[in-house]
């Protein structure tokens, strides 16, 4: 088993992109094992609220490209 940090890093960087992404996610997930149930529920509620607003027509979604364009325009001012 590889235990030296430099060896692990070298081996990890030689993985293909998909495996590196999977490894990165697992490493990040391992840093915070605690899940705050209140925060988790707040995000679920927010997603449901936004979905309902879109379905009802109250909100019209715009593309990320449009958001970036508008942000660039605001930053020019």
PDB file of N, CA and C in Angstrom:
ATOM      1  N   UNK A   1       0.846  -1.193   0.000  1.00  0.00           N
ATOM      2  CA  UNK A   1       0.000   0.000   0.000  1.00  0.00           C
ATOM      3  C   UNK A   1       0.884   1.247   0.000  1.00  0.00           C
ATOM      4  N   UNK A   2       0.504   2.223  -0.810  1.00  0.00           N
ATOM      5  CA  UNK A   2       1.255   3.481  -0.880  1.00  0.00           C
ATOM      6  C   UNK A   2       0.876   4.332   0.331  1.00  0.00           C
ATOM      7  N   UNK A   3       1.858   4.764   1.084  1.00  0.00           N
ATOM      8  CA  UNK A   3       1.570   5.598   2.255  1.00  0.00           C
ATOM      9  C   UNK A   3       2.241   6.958   2.183  1.00  0.00           C
ATOM     10  N   UNK A   4       3.186   7.128   1.307  1.00  0.00           N
ATOM     11  CA  UNK A   4       3.878   8.401   1.169  1.00  0.00           C
ATOM     12  C   UNK A   4       2.992   9.377   0.384  1.00  0.00           C
ATOM     13  N   UNK A   5       2.802  10.564   0.947  1.00  0.00           N
ATOM     14  CA  UNK A   5       1.933  11.565   0.318  1.00  0.00           C
ATOM     15  C   UNK A   5       2.333  11.857  -1.127  1.00  0.00           C
ATOM     16  N   UNK A   6       3.602  12.047  -1.369  1.00  0.00           N
ATOM     17  CA  UNK A   6       4.070  12.376  -2.725  1.00  0.00           C
ATOM     18  C   UNK A   6       3.743  11.250  -3.705  1.00  0.00           C
ATOM     19  N   UNK A   7       3.890  10.001  -3.270  1.00  0.00           N
ATOM     20  CA  UNK A   7       3.561   8.866  -4.136  1.00  0.00           C
ATOM     21  C   UNK A   7       2.060   8.824  -4.431  1.00  0.00           C
ATOM     22  N   UNK A   8       1.279   9.074  -3.403  1.00  0.00           N
ATOM     23  CA  UNK A   8      -0.182   9.083  -3.575  1.00  0.00           C
ATOM     24  C   UNK A   8      -0.575  10.198  -4.542  1.00  0.00           C
ATOM     25  N   UNK A   9      -0.012  11.373  -4.329  1.00  0.00           N
ATOM     26  CA  UNK A   9      -0.322  12.510  -5.190  1.00  0.00           C
ATOM     27  C   UNK A   9       0.060  12.202  -6.627  1.00  0.00           C
ATOM     28  N   UNK A  10       1.247  11.680  -6.836  1.00  0.00           N
ATOM     29  CA  UNK A  10       1.722  11.359  -8.178  1.00  0.00           C
ATOM     30  C   UNK A  10       0.791  10.345  -8.847  1.00  0.00           C
ATOM     31  N   UNK A  11       0.441   9.304  -8.109  1.00  0.00           N
ATOM     32  CA  UNK A  11      -0.449   8.271  -8.659  1.00  0.00           C
ATOM     33  C   UNK A  11      -1.822   8.847  -8.996  1.00  0.00           C
ATOM     34  N   UNK A  12      -2.330   9.687  -8.110  1.00  0.00           N
ATOM     35  CA  UNK A  12      -3.659  10.269  -8.327  1.00  0.00           C
ATOM     36  C   UNK A  12      -3.669  11.150  -9.572  1.00  0.00           C
ATOM     37  N   UNK A  13      -2.612  11.919  -9.771  1.00  0.00           N
ATOM     38  CA  UNK A  13      -2.562  12.823 -10.922  1.00  0.00           C
ATOM     39  C   UNK A  13      -2.400  12.076 -12.244  1.00  0.00           C
ATOM     40  N   UNK A  14      -2.003  10.841 -12.180  1.00  0.00           N
ATOM     41  CA  UNK A  14      -1.875  10.042 -13.403  1.00  0.00           C
ATOM     42  C   UNK A  14      -3.187   9.373 -13.807  1.00  0.00           C
ATOM     43  N   UNK A  15      -4.197   9.456 -12.946  1.00  0.00           N
ATOM     44  CA  UNK A  15      -5.504   8.882 -13.269  1.00  0.00           C
ATOM     45  C   UNK A  15      -6.156   9.657 -14.400  1.00  0.00           C
ATOM     46  N   UNK A  16      -7.075   9.013 -15.109  1.00  0.00           N
ATOM     47  CA  UNK A  16      -7.808   9.741 -16.143  1.00  0.00           C
ATOM     48  C   UNK A  16      -8.757  10.738 -15.473  1.00  0.00           C
ATOM     49  N   UNK A  17      -9.288  11.644 -16.259  1.00  0.00           N
ATOM     50  CA  UNK A  17     -10.092  12.748 -15.733  1.00  0.00           C
ATOM     51  C   UNK A  17     -11.275  12.273 -14.899  1.00  0.00           C
ATOM     52  N   UNK A  18     -11.985  11.258 -15.366  1.00  0.00           N
ATOM     53  CA  UNK A  18     -13.163  10.774 -14.628  1.00  0.00           C
ATOM     54  C   UNK A  18     -12.774  10.203 -13.267  1.00  0.00           C
ATOM     55  N   UNK A  19     -11.702   9.434 -13.227  1.00  0.00           N
ATOM     56  CA  UNK A  19     -11.266   8.857 -11.958  1.00  0.00           C
ATOM     57  C   UNK A  19     -10.727   9.928 -11.014  1.00  0.00           C
ATOM     58  N   UNK A  20     -10.041  10.940 -11.562  1.00  0.00           N
ATOM     59  CA  UNK A  20      -9.578  12.041 -10.701  1.00  0.00           C
ATOM     60  C   UNK A  20     -10.758  12.781 -10.094  1.00  0.00           C
ATOM     61  N   UNK A  21     -11.799  13.016 -10.906  1.00  0.00           N
ATOM     62  CA  UNK A  21     -12.986  13.713 -10.410  1.00  0.00           C
ATOM     63  C   UNK A  21     -13.677  12.889  -9.323  1.00  0.00           C
ATOM     64  N   UNK A  22     -13.776  11.595  -9.543  1.00  0.00           N
ATOM     65  CA  UNK A  22     -14.397  10.715  -8.552  1.00  0.00           C
ATOM     66  C   UNK A  22     -13.594  10.711  -7.251  1.00  0.00           C
ATOM     67  N   UNK A  23     -12.275  10.630  -7.378  1.00  0.00           N
ATOM     68  CA  UNK A  23     -11.408  10.649  -6.202  1.00  0.00           C
ATOM     69  C   UNK A  23     -11.527  11.986  -5.472  1.00  0.00           C
ATOM     70  N   UNK A  24     -11.537  13.072  -6.220  1.00  0.00           N
ATOM     71  CA  UNK A  24     -11.652  14.400  -5.606  1.00  0.00           C
ATOM     72  C   UNK A  24     -12.948  14.518  -4.816  1.00  0.00           C
ATOM     73  N   UNK A  25     -14.043  14.038  -5.382  1.00  0.00           N
ATOM     74  CA  UNK A  25     -15.335  14.087  -4.686  1.00  0.00           C
ATOM     75  C   UNK A  25     -15.279  13.278  -3.400  1.00  0.00           C
ATOM     76  N   UNK A  26     -14.706  12.083  -3.466  1.00  0.00           N
ATOM     77  CA  UNK A  26     -14.620  11.239  -2.268  1.00  0.00           C
ATOM     78  C   UNK A  26     -13.754  11.909  -1.198  1.00  0.00           C
ATOM     79  N   UNK A  27     -12.658  12.537  -1.613  1.00  0.00           N
ATOM     80  CA  UNK A  27     -11.797  13.210  -0.646  1.00  0.00           C
ATOM     81  C   UNK A  27     -12.510  14.390  -0.001  1.00  0.00           C
ATOM     82  N   UNK A  28     -13.196  15.178  -0.813  1.00  0.00           N
ATOM     83  CA  UNK A  28     -13.929  16.327  -0.269  1.00  0.00           C
ATOM     84  C   UNK A  28     -15.040  15.860   0.663  1.00  0.00           C
ATOM     85  N   UNK A  29     -15.760  14.837   0.254  1.00  0.00           N
ATOM     86  CA  UNK A  29     -16.827  14.298   1.102  1.00  0.00           C
ATOM     87  C   UNK A  29     -16.275  13.794   2.429  1.00  0.00           C
ATOM     88  N   UNK A  30     -15.058  13.253   2.402  1.00  0.00           N
ATOM     89  CA  UNK A  30     -14.481  12.709   3.628  1.00  0.00           C
ATOM     90  C   UNK A  30     -14.091  13.796   4.622  1.00  0.00           C
ATOM     91  N   UNK A  31     -13.956  15.033   4.161  1.00  0.00           N
ATOM     92  CA  UNK A  31     -13.561  16.119   5.049  1.00  0.00           C
ATOM     93  C   UNK A  31     -14.685  16.563   5.964  1.00  0.00           C
ATOM     94  N   UNK A  32     -15.906  16.413   5.510  1.00  0.00           N
ATOM     95  CA  UNK A  32     -17.041  16.862   6.321  1.00  0.00           C
ATOM     96  C   UNK A  32     -18.095  15.768   6.349  1.00  0.00           C
ATOM     97  N   UNK A  33     -17.974  14.899   7.297  1.00  0.00           N
ATOM     98  CA  UNK A  33     -18.912  13.794   7.420  1.00  0.00           C
ATOM     99  C   UNK A  33     -20.220  14.209   8.083  1.00  0.00           C
ATOM    100  N   UNK A  34     -20.182  15.323   8.779  1.00  0.00           N
ATOM    101  CA  UNK A  34     -21.386  15.771   9.473  1.00  0.00           C
ATOM    102  C   UNK A  34     -22.324  16.456   8.488  1.00  0.00           C
ATOM    103  N   UNK A  35     -23.563  16.058   8.524  1.00  0.00           N
ATOM    104  CA  UNK A  35     -24.570  16.708   7.695  1.00  0.00           C
ATOM    105  C   UNK A  35     -25.542  17.395   8.632  1.00  0.00           C
ATOM    106  N   UNK A  36     -25.656  18.687   8.471  1.00  0.00           N
ATOM    107  CA  UNK A  36     -26.603  19.450   9.277  1.00  0.00           C
ATOM    108  C   UNK A  36     -27.977  19.254   8.656  1.00  0.00           C
ATOM    109  N   UNK A  37     -28.813  18.510   9.328  1.00  0.00           N
ATOM    110  CA  UNK A  37     -30.135  18.169   8.795  1.00  0.00           C
ATOM    111  C   UNK A  37     -30.987  19.406   8.527  1.00  0.00           C
ATOM    112  N   UNK A  38     -30.841  20.443   9.366  1.00  0.00           N
ATOM    113  CA  UNK A  38     -31.617  21.669   9.154  1.00  0.00           C
ATOM    114  C   UNK A  38     -31.207  22.368   7.861  1.00  0.00           C
ATOM    115  N   UNK A  39     -29.906  22.422   7.612  1.00  0.00           N
ATOM    116  CA  UNK A  39     -29.416  23.049   6.382  1.00  0.00           C
ATOM    117  C   UNK A  39     -29.816  22.216   5.179  1.00  0.00           C
ATOM    118  N   UNK A  40     -29.683  20.913   5.304  1.00  0.00           N
ATOM    119  CA  UNK A  40     -30.065  20.014   4.217  1.00  0.00           C
ATOM    120  C   UNK A  40     -31.539  20.200   3.864  1.00  0.00           C
ATOM    121  N   UNK A  41     -32.389  20.285   4.883  1.00  0.00           N
ATOM    122  CA  UNK A  41     -33.821  20.469   4.659  1.00  0.00           C
ATOM    123  C   UNK A  41     -34.111  21.847   4.075  1.00  0.00           C
ATOM    124  N   UNK A  42     -33.371  22.855   4.519  1.00  0.00           N
ATOM    125  CA  UNK A  42     -33.561  24.208   3.983  1.00  0.00           C
ATOM    126  C   UNK A  42     -33.260  24.225   2.485  1.00  0.00           C
ATOM    127  N   UNK A  43     -32.204  23.509   2.044  1.00  0.00           N
ATOM    128  CA  UNK A  43     -31.880  23.446   0.612  1.00  0.00           C
ATOM    129  C   UNK A  43     -32.967  22.701  -0.155  1.00  0.00           C
ATOM    130  N   UNK A  44     -33.469  21.618   0.411  1.00  0.00           N
ATOM    131  CA  UNK A  44     -34.544  20.875  -0.246  1.00  0.00           C
ATOM    132  C   UNK A  44     -35.770  21.763  -0.402  1.00  0.00           C
ATOM    133  N   UNK A  45     -36.118  22.492   0.651  1.00  0.00           N
ATOM    134  CA  UNK A  45     -37.266  23.402   0.591  1.00  0.00           C
ATOM    135  C   UNK A  45     -37.060  24.490  -0.456  1.00  0.00           C
ATOM    136  N   UNK A  46     -35.837  25.022  -0.525  1.00  0.00           N
ATOM    137  CA  UNK A  46     -35.529  26.070  -1.498  1.00  0.00           C
ATOM    138  C   UNK A  46     -35.655  25.552  -2.924  1.00  0.00           C
ATOM    139  N   UNK A  47     -35.154  24.364  -3.172  1.00  0.00           N
ATOM    140  CA  UNK A  47     -35.262  23.769  -4.508  1.00  0.00           C
ATOM    141  C   UNK A  47     -36.727  23.579  -4.879  1.00  0.00           C
ATOM    142  N   UNK A  48     -37.519  23.079  -3.945  1.00  0.00           N
ATOM    143  CA  UNK A  48     -38.950  22.877  -4.206  1.00  0.00           C
ATOM    144  C   UNK A  48     -39.642  24.207  -4.492  1.00  0.00           C
ATOM    145  N   UNK A  49     -39.295  25.237  -3.710  1.00  0.00           N
ATOM    146  CA  UNK A  49     -39.899  26.563  -3.909  1.00  0.00           C
ATOM    147  C   UNK A  49     -39.563  27.108  -5.296  1.00  0.00           C
ATOM    148  N   UNK A  50     -38.284  27.009  -5.675  1.00  0.00           N
ATOM    149  CA  UNK A  50     -37.876  27.517  -6.989  1.00  0.00           C
ATOM    150  C   UNK A  50     -38.529  26.736  -8.120  1.00  0.00           C
ATOM    151  N   UNK A  51     -38.621  25.426  -7.955  1.00  0.00           N
ATOM    152  CA  UNK A  51     -39.269  24.588  -8.970  1.00  0.00           C
ATOM    153  C   UNK A  51     -40.732  24.987  -9.132  1.00  0.00           C
ATOM    154  N   UNK A  52     -41.417  25.220  -8.021  1.00  0.00           N
ATOM    155  CA  UNK A  52     -42.824  25.624  -8.069  1.00  0.00           C
ATOM    156  C   UNK A  52     -42.979  26.980  -8.758  1.00  0.00           C
ATOM    157  N   UNK A  53     -42.066  27.906  -8.492  1.00  0.00           N
ATOM    158  CA  UNK A  53     -42.123  29.221  -9.129  1.00  0.00           C
ATOM    159  C   UNK A  53     -41.955  29.108 -10.639  1.00  0.00           C
ATOM    160  N   UNK A  54     -41.079  28.234 -11.076  1.00  0.00           N
ATOM    161  CA  UNK A  54     -40.868  28.050 -12.512  1.00  0.00           C
ATOM    162  C   UNK A  54     -42.094  27.398 -13.141  1.00  0.00           C
ATOM    163  N   UNK A  55     -42.616  26.344 -12.489  1.00  0.00           N
ATOM    164  CA  UNK A  55     -43.777  25.633 -13.026  1.00  0.00           C
ATOM    165  C   UNK A  55     -44.999  26.539 -13.114  1.00  0.00           C
ATOM    166  N   UNK A  56     -45.174  27.435 -12.135  1.00  0.00           N
ATOM    167  CA  UNK A  56     -46.342  28.313 -12.112  1.00  0.00           C
ATOM    168  C   UNK A  56     -46.220  29.476 -13.090  1.00  0.00           C
ATOM    169  N   UNK A  57     -45.009  29.699 -13.599  1.00  0.00           N
ATOM    170  CA  UNK A  57     -44.795  30.819 -14.508  1.00  0.00           C
ATOM    171  C   UNK A  57     -44.440  32.105 -13.790  1.00  0.00           C
ATOM    172  N   UNK A  58     -44.381  32.057 -12.471  1.00  0.00           N
ATOM    173  CA  UNK A  58     -44.028  33.244 -11.696  1.00  0.00           C
ATOM    174  C   UNK A  58     -42.600  33.693 -12.019  1.00  0.00           C
ATOM    175  N   UNK A  59     -41.752  32.733 -12.315  1.00  0.00           N
ATOM    176  CA  UNK A  59     -40.351  33.006 -12.625  1.00  0.00           C
ATOM    177  C   UNK A  59     -40.023  32.359 -13.958  1.00  0.00           C
ATOM    178  N   UNK A  60     -39.303  33.093 -14.790  1.00  0.00           N
ATOM    179  CA  UNK A  60     -38.847  32.540 -16.059  1.00  0.00           C
ATOM    180  C   UNK A  60     -37.345  32.310 -15.963  1.00  0.00           C
ATOM    181  N   UNK A  61     -36.932  31.067 -16.089  1.00  0.00           N
ATOM    182  CA  UNK A  61     -35.488  30.803 -15.989  1.00  0.00           C
ATOM    183  C   UNK A  61     -34.737  31.413 -17.167  1.00  0.00           C
ATOM    184  N   UNK A  62     -33.498  31.799 -16.898  1.00  0.00           N
ATOM    185  CA  UNK A  62     -32.644  32.305 -17.965  1.00  0.00           C
ATOM    186  C   UNK A  62     -31.363  31.468 -17.975  1.00  0.00           C
ATOM    187  N   UNK A  63     -30.730  31.431 -19.107  1.00  0.00           N
ATOM    188  CA  UNK A  63     -29.531  30.593 -19.248  1.00  0.00           C
ATOM    189  C   UNK A  63     -28.350  31.199 -18.494  1.00  0.00           C
ATOM    190  N   UNK A  64     -27.421  30.335 -18.158  1.00  0.00           N
ATOM    191  CA  UNK A  64     -26.201  30.789 -17.515  1.00  0.00           C
ATOM    192  C   UNK A  64     -25.455  31.789 -18.378  1.00  0.00           C
ATOM    193  N   UNK A  65     -25.522  31.586 -19.689  1.00  0.00           N
ATOM    194  CA  UNK A  65     -24.866  32.488 -20.627  1.00  0.00           C
ATOM    195  C   UNK A  65     -25.447  33.899 -20.505  1.00  0.00           C
ATOM    196  N   UNK A  66     -26.780  33.974 -20.378  1.00  0.00           N
ATOM    197  CA  UNK A  66     -27.420  35.283 -20.219  1.00  0.00           C
ATOM    198  C   UNK A  66     -27.035  35.929 -18.889  1.00  0.00           C
ATOM    199  N   UNK A  67     -26.950  35.132 -17.842  1.00  0.00           N
ATOM    200  CA  UNK A  67     -26.560  35.642 -16.524  1.00  0.00           C
ATOM    201  C   UNK A  67     -25.156  36.218 -16.581  1.00  0.00           C
ATOM    202  N   UNK A  68     -24.234  35.485 -17.211  1.00  0.00           N
ATOM    203  CA  UNK A  68     -22.855  35.970 -17.315  1.00  0.00           C
ATOM    204  C   UNK A  68     -22.780  37.259 -18.126  1.00  0.00           C
ATOM    205  N   UNK A  69     -23.560  37.332 -19.195  1.00  0.00           N
ATOM    206  CA  UNK A  69     -23.567  38.536 -20.023  1.00  0.00           C
ATOM    207  C   UNK A  69     -24.057  39.734 -19.201  1.00  0.00           C
ATOM    208  N   UNK A  70     -25.157  39.537 -18.460  1.00  0.00           N
ATOM    209  CA  UNK A  70     -25.696  40.616 -17.635  1.00  0.00           C
ATOM    210  C   UNK A  70     -24.701  41.021 -16.550  1.00  0.00           C
ATOM    211  N   UNK A  71     -24.031  40.042 -15.955  1.00  0.00           N
ATOM    212  CA  UNK A  71     -23.049  40.340 -14.910  1.00  0.00           C
ATOM    213  C   UNK A  71     -21.893  41.154 -15.475  1.00  0.00           C
ATOM    214  N   UNK A  72     -21.427  40.781 -16.674  1.00  0.00           N
ATOM    215  CA  UNK A  72     -20.335  41.545 -17.299  1.00  0.00           C
ATOM    216  C   UNK A  72     -20.766  42.988 -17.558  1.00  0.00           C
ATOM    217  N   UNK A  73     -22.008  43.153 -17.993  1.00  0.00           N
ATOM    218  CA  UNK A  73     -22.516  44.507 -18.241  1.00  0.00           C
ATOM    219  C   UNK A  73     -22.558  45.313 -16.944  1.00  0.00           C
ATOM    220  N   UNK A  74     -23.011  44.689 -15.870  1.00  0.00           N
ATOM    221  CA  UNK A  74     -23.062  45.390 -14.569  1.00  0.00           C
ATOM    222  C   UNK A  74     -21.683  45.771 -14.081  1.00  0.00           C
ATOM    223  N   UNK A  75     -20.702  44.912 -14.334  1.00  0.00           N
ATOM    224  CA  UNK A  75     -19.345  45.192 -13.880  1.00  0.00           C
ATOM    225  C   UNK A  75     -18.686  46.314 -14.671  1.00  0.00           C
ATOM    226  N   UNK A  76     -19.170  46.569 -15.874  1.00  0.00           N
ATOM    227  CA  UNK A  76     -18.621  47.651 -16.696  1.00  0.00           C
ATOM    228  C   UNK A  76     -19.022  49.019 -16.166  1.00  0.00           C
ATOM    229  N   UNK A  77     -20.115  49.063 -15.416  1.00  0.00           N
ATOM    230  CA  UNK A  77     -20.650  50.359 -14.935  1.00  0.00           C
ATOM    231  C   UNK A  77     -19.832  50.912 -13.800  1.00  0.00           C
TER     232      UNK A  77
END
